[in-house]
Amino acid sequence: MRLAVAGATGRTGSEVVAEARDRDHAVVALSRDPDEGEHDLADLDAALDAADALVDFTVPEATPDHAAAAADAGVPYVVGTTGLDDEAEAALDAAAGTVPVLAASNFAKGVQALLRVVRAGVEALPEYDAELTETHHDGKRDAPSGTAVSLLDAIDEARGEALDRTYGREGDHLREAAEVGVHVRRAGTVRGEHEVLLAGDDEVLTLTHRAESRRVFAAGAVDAAERLADREAGRYDFTDVL
Ligand SMILES: NC(=O)c1ccc[n+]([C@@H]2O[C@H](COP(=O)([O-])OP(=O)(O)OC[C@H]3O[C@@H](n4cnc5c(N)ncnc54)[C@H](O)[C@@H]3O)[C@@H](O)[C@H]2O)c1
Ligand SMILES: O=C(O)C1=N[C@H](C(=O)O)CCC1
């Protein structure tokens, strides 16, 4: 297939380009400052004319334009960008009226497994205190990570209540039972680590995922693009195509 990649020169988009080419897909590498062999993102509509899907690892503010372009071109839209606001989510819903749209905070299959085991752990230990820690490279803009938000939502679902998300801790306060601590670290070139800790009386359960390479995200995103090719228009979750 012919994959258009927005963010093709970025940390993750460049891995998507490499993964797609390793699978013998043709790639339309989109860039705001195109080099030879790359396509100008300003001409996205023209670039999508010959594409079979758009894969996006850019910035949240670009999502509405990219979603509209994918819908206009009639191509599936795979979104890895995180930190999406209500406007971006509404644009995804609008595009899903015309094409398949799949947005995932984390395209690593191991994180999908982590989400399942976190739900099972919280259901088994509903009275245990939950704390989340995420660590990413020093170039990451958004905090907490999109994956952390997905994990927090999974904890809430398993607990059957919306826990009070306490971002960091300082001062003189006792922990409330209905809290979940959220701790964010930004350092070095860390590709992505997420830990959920469940602590009760005299025992702790720690569930952790660590990405060793961005290639794991790229593989999941290309899998998603391949599997959306014959789907009807609508919103899809990564688990729908695993
Ligand atoms: N879902 C996942 O599995 C997953 C994995 C890794 C990263 N991400 C997310 O992907 C996004 C990109 O992360 P990254 O580390 O690759 O970032 P990056 O900064 O390395 O790359 C961003 C790319 O977007 C381009 N860009 C910047 N502003 C733009 C604009 N206004 N319009 C169009 N393009 C623009 C840049 O030129 C660059 O190519 C982040 O939101 C990150 O959280 C998601
Ligand atoms: O490197 C990033 O940025 C990542 N962001 C995603 C998130 O926000 O959860 C996934 C992991 C890597």
PDB file of C-alpha atoms and ligand atoms in Angstrom:
ATOM      1  CA  MET A   1       0.000   0.000   0.000  1.00  0.00           C
ATOM      2  CA  ARG A   2       1.022   3.695  -0.246  1.00  0.00           C
ATOM      3  CA  LEU A   3       1.351   5.273   3.199  1.00  0.00           C
ATOM      4  CA  ALA A   4       1.425   9.022   3.680  1.00  0.00           C
ATOM      5  CA  VAL A   5       3.287   9.885   6.884  1.00  0.00           C
ATOM      6  CA  ALA A   6       2.803  13.259   8.568  1.00  0.00           C
ATOM      7  CA  GLY A   7       5.716  13.978  10.905  1.00  0.00           C
ATOM      8  CA  ALA A   8       7.991  11.857   8.689  1.00  0.00           C
ATOM      9  CA  THR A   9      11.102  13.692   9.905  1.00  0.00           C
ATOM     10  CA  GLY A  10      10.179  13.396  13.586  1.00  0.00           C
ATOM     11  CA  ARG A  11      11.386  10.940  16.219  1.00  0.00           C
ATOM     12  CA  THR A  12       8.459   8.567  15.692  1.00  0.00           C
ATOM     13  CA  GLY A  13       7.367   9.447  12.154  1.00  0.00           C
ATOM     14  CA  SER A  14      10.834   8.610  10.856  1.00  0.00           C
ATOM     15  CA  GLU A  15      10.494   5.151  12.417  1.00  0.00           C
ATOM     16  CA  VAL A  16       7.088   4.762  10.737  1.00  0.00           C
ATOM     17  CA  VAL A  17       8.722   5.568   7.389  1.00  0.00           C
ATOM     18  CA  ALA A  18      11.433   2.965   8.029  1.00  0.00           C
ATOM     19  CA  GLU A  19       8.956   0.316   9.161  1.00  0.00           C
ATOM     20  CA  ALA A  20       6.671   0.923   6.165  1.00  0.00           C
ATOM     21  CA  ARG A  21       9.578   0.674   3.727  1.00  0.00           C
ATOM     22  CA  ASP A  22      10.804  -2.506   5.436  1.00  0.00           C
ATOM     23  CA  ARG A  23       7.356  -3.947   4.665  1.00  0.00           C
ATOM     24  CA  ASP A  24       7.731  -2.853   1.014  1.00  0.00           C
ATOM     25  CA  HIS A  25       5.065  -0.184   1.276  1.00  0.00           C
ATOM     26  CA  ALA A  26       5.443   2.964  -0.822  1.00  0.00           C
ATOM     27  CA  VAL A  27       5.832   6.007   1.442  1.00  0.00           C
ATOM     28  CA  VAL A  28       4.745   9.607   0.948  1.00  0.00           C
ATOM     29  CA  ALA A  29       6.988  11.314   3.522  1.00  0.00           C
ATOM     30  CA  LEU A  30       5.361  14.604   4.471  1.00  0.00           C
ATOM     31  CA  SER A  31       7.378  17.457   5.951  1.00  0.00           C
ATOM     32  CA  ARG A  32       6.923  21.184   6.537  1.00  0.00           C
ATOM     33  CA  ASP A  33      10.425  21.690   5.172  1.00  0.00           C
ATOM     34  CA  PRO A  34      10.716  18.920   2.580  1.00  0.00           C
ATOM     35  CA  ASP A  35      14.065  17.599   1.480  1.00  0.00           C
ATOM     36  CA  GLU A  36      14.549  15.708  -1.792  1.00  0.00           C
ATOM     37  CA  GLY A  37      12.154  12.785  -1.897  1.00  0.00           C
ATOM     38  CA  GLU A  38       9.827  14.334   0.681  1.00  0.00           C
ATOM     39  CA  HIS A  39       6.486  16.047   0.041  1.00  0.00           C
ATOM     40  CA  ASP A  40       5.472  19.434   1.333  1.00  0.00           C
ATOM     41  CA  LEU A  41       2.883  19.141   4.085  1.00  0.00           C
ATOM     42  CA  ALA A  42       1.373  22.364   2.731  1.00  0.00           C
ATOM     43  CA  ASP A  43       0.294  20.283  -0.289  1.00  0.00           C
ATOM     44  CA  LEU A  44      -1.270  17.561   1.859  1.00  0.00           C
ATOM     45  CA  ASP A  45      -4.387  17.295  -0.304  1.00  0.00           C
ATOM     46  CA  ALA A  46      -2.315  16.599  -3.426  1.00  0.00           C
ATOM     47  CA  ALA A  47      -0.078  14.150  -1.552  1.00  0.00           C
ATOM     48  CA  LEU A  48      -3.078  12.172  -0.324  1.00  0.00           C
ATOM     49  CA  ASP A  49      -4.532  11.810  -3.829  1.00  0.00           C
ATOM     50  CA  ALA A  50      -2.215   8.833  -4.397  1.00  0.00           C
ATOM     51  CA  ALA A  51      -2.163   7.535  -0.823  1.00  0.00           C
ATOM     52  CA  ASP A  52      -4.015   4.606   0.724  1.00  0.00           C
ATOM     53  CA  ALA A  53      -3.804   5.899   4.302  1.00  0.00           C
ATOM     54  CA  LEU A  54      -2.467   8.780   6.379  1.00  0.00           C
ATOM     55  CA  VAL A  55      -0.399   8.067   9.497  1.00  0.00           C
ATOM     56  CA  ASP A  56       0.100  11.066  11.785  1.00  0.00           C
ATOM     57  CA  PHE A  57       2.731  11.612  14.465  1.00  0.00           C
ATOM     58  CA  THR A  58       2.915  15.404  14.611  1.00  0.00           C
ATOM     59  CA  VAL A  59       1.314  17.883  17.029  1.00  0.00           C
ATOM     60  CA  PRO A  60      -2.213  18.196  18.377  1.00  0.00           C
ATOM     61  CA  GLU A  61      -2.874  21.537  16.660  1.00  0.00           C
ATOM     62  CA  ALA A  62      -2.353  19.904  13.257  1.00  0.00           C
ATOM     63  CA  THR A  63      -4.934  17.185  13.834  1.00  0.00           C
ATOM     64  CA  PRO A  64      -8.041  19.060  12.586  1.00  0.00           C
ATOM     65  CA  ASP A  65      -6.437  19.910   9.225  1.00  0.00           C
ATOM     66  CA  HIS A  66      -5.001  16.420   8.822  1.00  0.00           C
ATOM     67  CA  ALA A  67      -8.310  14.786   9.703  1.00  0.00           C
ATOM     68  CA  ALA A  68     -10.194  16.934   7.183  1.00  0.00           C
ATOM     69  CA  ALA A  69      -7.610  16.189   4.480  1.00  0.00           C
ATOM     70  CA  ALA A  70      -7.873  12.437   5.087  1.00  0.00           C
ATOM     71  CA  ALA A  71     -11.666  12.612   4.895  1.00  0.00           C
ATOM     72  CA  ASP A  72     -11.559  14.731   1.713  1.00  0.00           C
ATOM     73  CA  ALA A  73      -9.147  12.245   0.130  1.00  0.00           C
ATOM     74  CA  GLY A  74     -11.231   9.286   1.325  1.00  0.00           C
ATOM     75  CA  VAL A  75      -8.264   7.609   3.059  1.00  0.00           C
ATOM     76  CA  PRO A  76      -8.092   5.991   6.506  1.00  0.00           C
ATOM     77  CA  TYR A  77      -6.488   8.130   9.186  1.00  0.00           C
ATOM     78  CA  VAL A  78      -4.189   6.635  11.847  1.00  0.00           C
ATOM     79  CA  VAL A  79      -3.366   9.104  14.642  1.00  0.00           C
ATOM     80  CA  GLY A  80      -0.532   8.621  17.097  1.00  0.00           C
ATOM     81  CA  THR A  81      -0.315  12.246  18.163  1.00  0.00           C
ATOM     82  CA  THR A  82      -1.244  12.698  21.843  1.00  0.00           C
ATOM     83  CA  GLY A  83      -2.475  15.665  23.869  1.00  0.00           C
ATOM     84  CA  LEU A  84      -5.532  15.985  21.635  1.00  0.00           C
ATOM     85  CA  ASP A  85      -7.998  18.643  22.786  1.00  0.00           C
ATOM     86  CA  ASP A  86     -11.751  18.718  22.283  1.00  0.00           C
ATOM     87  CA  GLU A  87     -11.390  20.439  18.885  1.00  0.00           C
ATOM     88  CA  ALA A  88      -9.070  17.693  17.656  1.00  0.00           C
ATOM     89  CA  GLU A  89     -11.331  14.952  18.973  1.00  0.00           C
ATOM     90  CA  ALA A  90     -14.332  16.582  17.288  1.00  0.00           C
ATOM     91  CA  ALA A  91     -12.378  16.703  14.026  1.00  0.00           C
ATOM     92  CA  LEU A  92     -11.643  12.976  14.350  1.00  0.00           C
ATOM     93  CA  ASP A  93     -15.324  12.271  14.922  1.00  0.00           C
ATOM     94  CA  ALA A  94     -16.234  14.364  11.861  1.00  0.00           C
ATOM     95  CA  ALA A  95     -13.687  12.580   9.657  1.00  0.00           C
ATOM     96  CA  ALA A  96     -14.956   9.219  10.942  1.00  0.00           C
ATOM     97  CA  GLY A  97     -18.229   9.969   9.169  1.00  0.00           C
ATOM     98  CA  THR A  98     -16.348   9.492   5.893  1.00  0.00           C
ATOM     99  CA  VAL A  99     -13.271   7.315   6.546  1.00  0.00           C
ATOM    100  CA  PRO A 100     -11.967   4.869   9.194  1.00  0.00           C
ATOM    101  CA  VAL A 101     -10.207   6.806  11.970  1.00  0.00           C
ATOM    102  CA  LEU A 102      -8.004   5.116  14.572  1.00  0.00           C
ATOM    103  CA  ALA A 103      -6.356   7.169  17.315  1.00  0.00           C
ATOM    104  CA  ALA A 104      -4.248   5.429  19.948  1.00  0.00           C
ATOM    105  CA  SER A 105      -2.191   6.960  22.729  1.00  0.00           C
ATOM    106  CA  ASN A 106       0.224   4.053  22.436  1.00  0.00           C
ATOM    107  CA  PHE A 107       0.718   1.695  19.485  1.00  0.00           C
ATOM    108  CA  ALA A 108       2.919  -0.735  21.424  1.00  0.00           C
ATOM    109  CA  LYS A 109       1.113  -4.067  21.763  1.00  0.00           C
ATOM    110  CA  GLY A 110       2.706  -4.439  25.203  1.00  0.00           C
ATOM    111  CA  VAL A 111       0.877  -1.343  26.431  1.00  0.00           C
ATOM    112  CA  GLN A 112      -2.418  -2.820  25.261  1.00  0.00           C
ATOM    113  CA  ALA A 113      -1.532  -5.841  27.401  1.00  0.00           C
ATOM    114  CA  LEU A 114      -0.596  -3.542  30.296  1.00  0.00           C
ATOM    115  CA  LEU A 115      -4.032  -1.906  30.081  1.00  0.00           C
ATOM    116  CA  ARG A 116      -5.664  -5.320  30.386  1.00  0.00           C
ATOM    117  CA  VAL A 117      -3.583  -6.434  33.366  1.00  0.00           C
ATOM    118  CA  VAL A 118      -4.050  -3.079  35.113  1.00  0.00           C
ATOM    119  CA  ARG A 119      -7.820  -3.465  34.826  1.00  0.00           C
ATOM    120  CA  ALA A 120      -7.577  -7.045  36.191  1.00  0.00           C
ATOM    121  CA  GLY A 121      -5.279  -5.962  39.036  1.00  0.00           C
ATOM    122  CA  VAL A 122      -7.520  -3.094  40.124  1.00  0.00           C
ATOM    123  CA  GLU A 123     -10.634  -5.291  39.915  1.00  0.00           C
ATOM    124  CA  ALA A 124      -8.880  -7.872  42.126  1.00  0.00           C
ATOM    125  CA  LEU A 125      -7.549  -5.229  44.557  1.00  0.00           C
ATOM    126  CA  PRO A 126     -10.155  -2.425  44.545  1.00  0.00           C
ATOM    127  CA  GLU A 127      -9.208  -1.224  48.025  1.00  0.00           C
ATOM    128  CA  TYR A 128      -5.502  -0.838  47.189  1.00  0.00           C
ATOM    129  CA  ASP A 129      -3.985   2.600  46.650  1.00  0.00           C
ATOM    130  CA  ALA A 130      -3.070   3.249  43.005  1.00  0.00           C
ATOM    131  CA  GLU A 131      -0.170   5.436  41.879  1.00  0.00           C
ATOM    132  CA  LEU A 132       1.046   6.016  38.305  1.00  0.00           C
ATOM    133  CA  THR A 133       4.504   7.082  37.145  1.00  0.00           C
ATOM    134  CA  GLU A 134       5.455   7.815  33.533  1.00  0.00           C
ATOM    135  CA  THR A 135       8.886   8.658  32.177  1.00  0.00           C
ATOM    136  CA  HIS A 136       9.736  10.023  28.715  1.00  0.00           C
ATOM    137  CA  HIS A 137      12.544  11.816  26.919  1.00  0.00           C
ATOM    138  CA  ASP A 138      13.339  15.453  27.568  1.00  0.00           C
ATOM    139  CA  GLY A 139      11.742  16.520  24.261  1.00  0.00           C
ATOM    140  CA  LYS A 140       8.208  15.469  25.097  1.00  0.00           C
ATOM    141  CA  ARG A 141       5.777  18.425  25.219  1.00  0.00           C
ATOM    142  CA  ASP A 142       2.642  16.987  26.754  1.00  0.00           C
ATOM    143  CA  ALA A 143       2.244  15.763  30.326  1.00  0.00           C
ATOM    144  CA  PRO A 144       1.000  13.445  31.510  1.00  0.00           C
ATOM    145  CA  SER A 145       1.512  11.184  28.519  1.00  0.00           C
ATOM    146  CA  GLY A 146      -1.461  10.054  26.493  1.00  0.00           C
ATOM    147  CA  THR A 147      -0.703   6.538  27.641  1.00  0.00           C
ATOM    148  CA  ALA A 148      -0.867   7.668  31.267  1.00  0.00           C
ATOM    149  CA  VAL A 149      -4.312   9.154  30.628  1.00  0.00           C
ATOM    150  CA  SER A 150      -5.424   5.851  29.080  1.00  0.00           C
ATOM    151  CA  LEU A 151      -4.106   3.966  32.124  1.00  0.00           C
ATOM    152  CA  LEU A 152      -5.850   6.369  34.518  1.00  0.00           C
ATOM    153  CA  ASP A 153      -9.102   5.901  32.633  1.00  0.00           C
ATOM    154  CA  ALA A 154      -8.647   2.109  32.879  1.00  0.00           C
ATOM    155  CA  ILE A 155      -8.106   2.384  36.642  1.00  0.00           C
ATOM    156  CA  ASP A 156     -11.269   4.472  37.001  1.00  0.00           C
ATOM    157  CA  GLU A 157     -13.265   1.977  34.931  1.00  0.00           C
ATOM    158  CA  ALA A 158     -12.025  -0.954  37.022  1.00  0.00           C
ATOM    159  CA  ARG A 159     -12.669   0.904  40.280  1.00  0.00           C
ATOM    160  CA  GLY A 160     -16.119   1.995  39.142  1.00  0.00           C
ATOM    161  CA  GLU A 161     -15.369   5.572  40.198  1.00  0.00           C
ATOM    162  CA  ALA A 162     -13.491   8.606  38.938  1.00  0.00           C
ATOM    163  CA  LEU A 163     -10.481   8.868  41.231  1.00  0.00           C
ATOM    164  CA  ASP A 164      -9.059  12.288  42.079  1.00  0.00           C
ATOM    165  CA  ARG A 165      -5.932  12.614  39.931  1.00  0.00           C
ATOM    166  CA  THR A 166      -3.242  14.191  42.148  1.00  0.00           C
ATOM    167  CA  TYR A 167      -0.373  15.461  39.992  1.00  0.00           C
ATOM    168  CA  GLY A 168       2.755  15.245  42.130  1.00  0.00           C
ATOM    169  CA  ARG A 169       2.732  15.849  45.864  1.00  0.00           C
ATOM    170  CA  GLU A 170       4.099  18.575  48.085  1.00  0.00           C
ATOM    171  CA  GLY A 171       3.228  20.147  51.446  1.00  0.00           C
ATOM    172  CA  ASP A 172       1.585  18.528  54.444  1.00  0.00           C
ATOM    173  CA  HIS A 173      -1.405  16.458  53.297  1.00  0.00           C
ATOM    174  CA  LEU A 174      -2.601  12.932  54.034  1.00  0.00           C
ATOM    175  CA  ARG A 175      -3.484  10.773  51.022  1.00  0.00           C
ATOM    176  CA  GLU A 176      -7.188  10.346  50.402  1.00  0.00           C
ATOM    177  CA  ALA A 177      -8.459   6.853  49.539  1.00  0.00           C
ATOM    178  CA  ALA A 178     -10.135   8.170  46.366  1.00  0.00           C
ATOM    179  CA  GLU A 179      -6.869   9.649  45.040  1.00  0.00           C
ATOM    180  CA  VAL A 180      -4.572   8.351  42.350  1.00  0.00           C
ATOM    181  CA  GLY A 181      -1.114   9.898  42.326  1.00  0.00           C
ATOM    182  CA  VAL A 182       0.244  10.848  38.890  1.00  0.00           C
ATOM    183  CA  HIS A 183       3.997  11.384  38.620  1.00  0.00           C
ATOM    184  CA  VAL A 184       5.739  12.591  35.465  1.00  0.00           C
ATOM    185  CA  ARG A 185       9.451  12.438  34.687  1.00  0.00           C
ATOM    186  CA  ARG A 186      11.180  13.915  31.632  1.00  0.00           C
ATOM    187  CA  ALA A 187      14.812  12.891  31.158  1.00  0.00           C
ATOM    188  CA  GLY A 188      17.344  11.968  28.516  1.00  0.00           C
ATOM    189  CA  THR A 189      16.216   9.846  25.601  1.00  0.00           C
ATOM    190  CA  VAL A 190      13.796   7.561  27.459  1.00  0.00           C
ATOM    191  CA  ARG A 191      11.466   6.124  24.817  1.00  0.00           C
ATOM    192  CA  GLY A 192       8.543   5.585  27.194  1.00  0.00           C
ATOM    193  CA  GLU A 193       8.036   3.903  30.571  1.00  0.00           C
ATOM    194  CA  HIS A 194       4.751   3.509  32.422  1.00  0.00           C
ATOM    195  CA  GLU A 195       4.328   2.034  35.911  1.00  0.00           C
ATOM    196  CA  VAL A 196       1.129   1.398  37.852  1.00  0.00           C
ATOM    197  CA  LEU A 197       1.643   0.601  41.540  1.00  0.00           C
ATOM    198  CA  LEU A 198      -1.135  -0.966  43.628  1.00  0.00           C
ATOM    199  CA  ALA A 199      -0.324  -0.921  47.342  1.00  0.00           C
ATOM    200  CA  GLY A 200      -2.278  -2.374  50.241  1.00  0.00           C
ATOM    201  CA  ASP A 201      -1.500  -3.590  53.751  1.00  0.00           C
ATOM    202  CA  ASP A 202       1.953  -5.206  53.641  1.00  0.00           C
ATOM    203  CA  GLU A 203       2.125  -5.832  49.874  1.00  0.00           C
ATOM    204  CA  VAL A 204       2.684  -3.988  46.602  1.00  0.00           C
ATOM    205  CA  LEU A 205       1.857  -4.997  43.022  1.00  0.00           C
ATOM    206  CA  THR A 206       3.860  -3.098  40.354  1.00  0.00           C
ATOM    207  CA  LEU A 207       2.877  -3.329  36.675  1.00  0.00           C
ATOM    208  CA  THR A 208       5.371  -1.764  34.243  1.00  0.00           C
ATOM    209  CA  HIS A 209       5.920  -1.363  30.492  1.00  0.00           C
ATOM    210  CA  ARG A 210       9.092   0.011  28.940  1.00  0.00           C
ATOM    211  CA  ALA A 211       9.528   0.761  25.245  1.00  0.00           C
ATOM    212  CA  GLU A 212      13.112   0.021  24.176  1.00  0.00           C
ATOM    213  CA  SER A 213      12.709   1.606  20.724  1.00  0.00           C
ATOM    214  CA  ARG A 214      10.195   3.811  18.919  1.00  0.00           C
ATOM    215  CA  ARG A 215      10.080   1.033  16.349  1.00  0.00           C
ATOM    216  CA  VAL A 216       7.497  -0.678  18.528  1.00  0.00           C
ATOM    217  CA  PHE A 217       5.147   2.288  18.092  1.00  0.00           C
ATOM    218  CA  ALA A 218       5.857   2.391  14.352  1.00  0.00           C
ATOM    219  CA  ALA A 219       5.092  -1.314  13.945  1.00  0.00           C
ATOM    220  CA  GLY A 220       1.732  -0.909  15.657  1.00  0.00           C
ATOM    221  CA  ALA A 221       0.834   2.153  13.606  1.00  0.00           C
ATOM    222  CA  VAL A 222       1.671   0.445  10.301  1.00  0.00           C
ATOM    223  CA  ASP A 223      -0.298  -2.623  11.451  1.00  0.00           C
ATOM    224  CA  ALA A 224      -3.255  -0.304  12.093  1.00  0.00           C
ATOM    225  CA  ALA A 225      -2.965   1.349   8.666  1.00  0.00           C
ATOM    226  CA  GLU A 226      -2.831  -2.066   6.957  1.00  0.00           C
ATOM    227  CA  ARG A 227      -5.863  -3.354   8.859  1.00  0.00           C
ATOM    228  CA  LEU A 228      -8.014  -0.252   8.392  1.00  0.00           C
ATOM    229  CA  ALA A 229      -7.723  -0.526   4.605  1.00  0.00           C
ATOM    230  CA  ASP A 230     -10.908  -2.581   4.206  1.00  0.00           C
ATOM    231  CA  ARG A 231     -12.888  -1.196   7.151  1.00  0.00           C
ATOM    232  CA  GLU A 232     -16.002   0.931   6.990  1.00  0.00           C
ATOM    233  CA  ALA A 233     -15.943   4.602   8.027  1.00  0.00           C
ATOM    234  CA  GLY A 234     -16.024   5.136  11.787  1.00  0.00           C
ATOM    235  CA  ARG A 235     -13.909   5.463  14.917  1.00  0.00           C
ATOM    236  CA  TYR A 236     -11.720   2.487  15.781  1.00  0.00           C
ATOM    237  CA  ASP A 237      -9.610   1.554  18.799  1.00  0.00           C
ATOM    238  CA  PHE A 238      -6.195  -0.103  18.453  1.00  0.00           C
ATOM    239  CA  THR A 239      -7.663  -3.230  20.066  1.00  0.00           C
ATOM    240  CA  ASP A 240     -10.116  -3.446  17.142  1.00  0.00           C
ATOM    241  CA  VAL A 241      -7.247  -4.238  14.767  1.00  0.00           C
ATOM    242  CA  LEU A 242      -4.867  -6.228  17.023  1.00  0.00           C
TER     243      LEU A 242
HETATM  244  N1  LIG B   1       0.659   6.781  20.002  1.00  0.00           N
HETATM  245  C1  LIG B   1       1.912   6.369  20.118  1.00  0.00           C
HETATM  246  O1  LIG B   1       2.218   5.153  20.127  1.00  0.00           O
HETATM  247  C2  LIG B   1       3.017   7.400  20.172  1.00  0.00           C
HETATM  248  C3  LIG B   1       4.354   7.021  20.214  1.00  0.00           C
HETATM  249  C4  LIG B   1       5.333   8.032  20.153  1.00  0.00           C
HETATM  250  C5  LIG B   1       4.956   9.358  20.084  1.00  0.00           C
HETATM  251  N2  LIG B   1       3.641   9.674  20.101  1.00  0.00           N
HETATM  252  C6  LIG B   1       3.178  11.048  19.968  1.00  0.00           C
HETATM  253  O2  LIG B   1       3.505  11.499  18.665  1.00  0.00           O
HETATM  254  C7  LIG B   1       3.727  12.906  18.685  1.00  0.00           C
HETATM  255  C8  LIG B   1       5.073  13.192  18.068  1.00  0.00           C
HETATM  256  O3  LIG B   1       6.062  12.704  18.933  1.00  0.00           O
HETATM  257  P1  LIG B   1       7.597  12.751  18.433  1.00  0.00           P
HETATM  258  O4  LIG B   1       8.455  12.488  19.627  1.00  0.00           O
HETATM  259  O5  LIG B   1       7.733  11.918  17.206  1.00  0.00           O
HETATM  260  O6  LIG B   1       7.721  14.302  18.054  1.00  0.00           O
HETATM  261  P2  LIG B   1       8.787  15.052  17.134  1.00  0.00           P
HETATM  262  O7  LIG B   1       8.814  16.469  17.643  1.00  0.00           O
HETATM  263  O8  LIG B   1      10.040  14.286  17.018  1.00  0.00           O
HETATM  264  O9  LIG B   1       8.103  15.041  15.680  1.00  0.00           O
HETATM  265  C9  LIG B   1       6.992  15.849  15.424  1.00  0.00           C
HETATM  266  C10 LIG B   1       6.867  16.018  13.908  1.00  0.00           C
HETATM  267  O10 LIG B   1       5.772  16.891  13.659  1.00  0.00           O
HETATM  268  C11 LIG B   1       6.194  17.955  12.795  1.00  0.00           C
HETATM  269  N3  LIG B   1       5.414  19.158  13.149  1.00  0.00           N
HETATM  270  C12 LIG B   1       5.639  20.015  14.168  1.00  0.00           C
HETATM  271  N4  LIG B   1       4.712  20.993  14.165  1.00  0.00           N
HETATM  272  C13 LIG B   1       3.883  20.720  13.125  1.00  0.00           C
HETATM  273  C14 LIG B   1       2.720  21.346  12.591  1.00  0.00           C
HETATM  274  N5  LIG B   1       2.231  22.459  13.151  1.00  0.00           N
HETATM  275  N6  LIG B   1       2.114  20.781  11.509  1.00  0.00           N
HETATM  276  C15 LIG B   1       2.601  19.651  10.966  1.00  0.00           C
HETATM  277  N7  LIG B   1       3.703  19.001  11.415  1.00  0.00           N
HETATM  278  C16 LIG B   1       4.320  19.537  12.484  1.00  0.00           C
HETATM  279  C17 LIG B   1       7.675  18.114  13.043  1.00  0.00           C
HETATM  280  O11 LIG B   1       8.301  18.695  11.914  1.00  0.00           O
HETATM  281  C18 LIG B   1       8.101  16.655  13.263  1.00  0.00           C
HETATM  282  O12 LIG B   1       8.344  16.018  12.032  1.00  0.00           O
HETATM  283  C19 LIG B   1       3.580  13.334  20.143  1.00  0.00           C
HETATM  284  O13 LIG B   1       2.267  13.771  20.361  1.00  0.00           O
HETATM  285  C20 LIG B   1       3.796  12.037  20.906  1.00  0.00           C
HETATM  286  O14 LIG B   1       3.159  12.002  22.163  1.00  0.00           O
HETATM  287  C21 LIG B   1       2.667   8.735  20.147  1.00  0.00           C
HETATM  288  O1  LIG B   2       7.598   9.816  22.953  1.00  0.00           O
HETATM  289  C1  LIG B   2       6.411  10.164  23.181  1.00  0.00           C
HETATM  290  O2  LIG B   2       6.014  11.361  23.201  1.00  0.00           O
HETATM  291  C2  LIG B   2       5.400   9.120  23.459  1.00  0.00           C
HETATM  292  N1  LIG B   2       4.173   9.507  23.624  1.00  0.00           N
HETATM  293  C3  LIG B   2       3.045   8.651  23.737  1.00  0.00           C
HETATM  294  C4  LIG B   2       2.236   9.098  24.932  1.00  0.00           C
HETATM  295  O3  LIG B   2       2.097  10.360  25.083  1.00  0.00           O
HETATM  296  O4  LIG B   2       1.729   8.243  25.653  1.00  0.00           O
HETATM  297  C5  LIG B   2       3.397   7.180  23.727  1.00  0.00           C
HETATM  298  C6  LIG B   2       4.733   6.876  24.222  1.00  0.00           C
HETATM  299  C7  LIG B   2       5.807   7.697  23.560  1.00  0.00           C
END
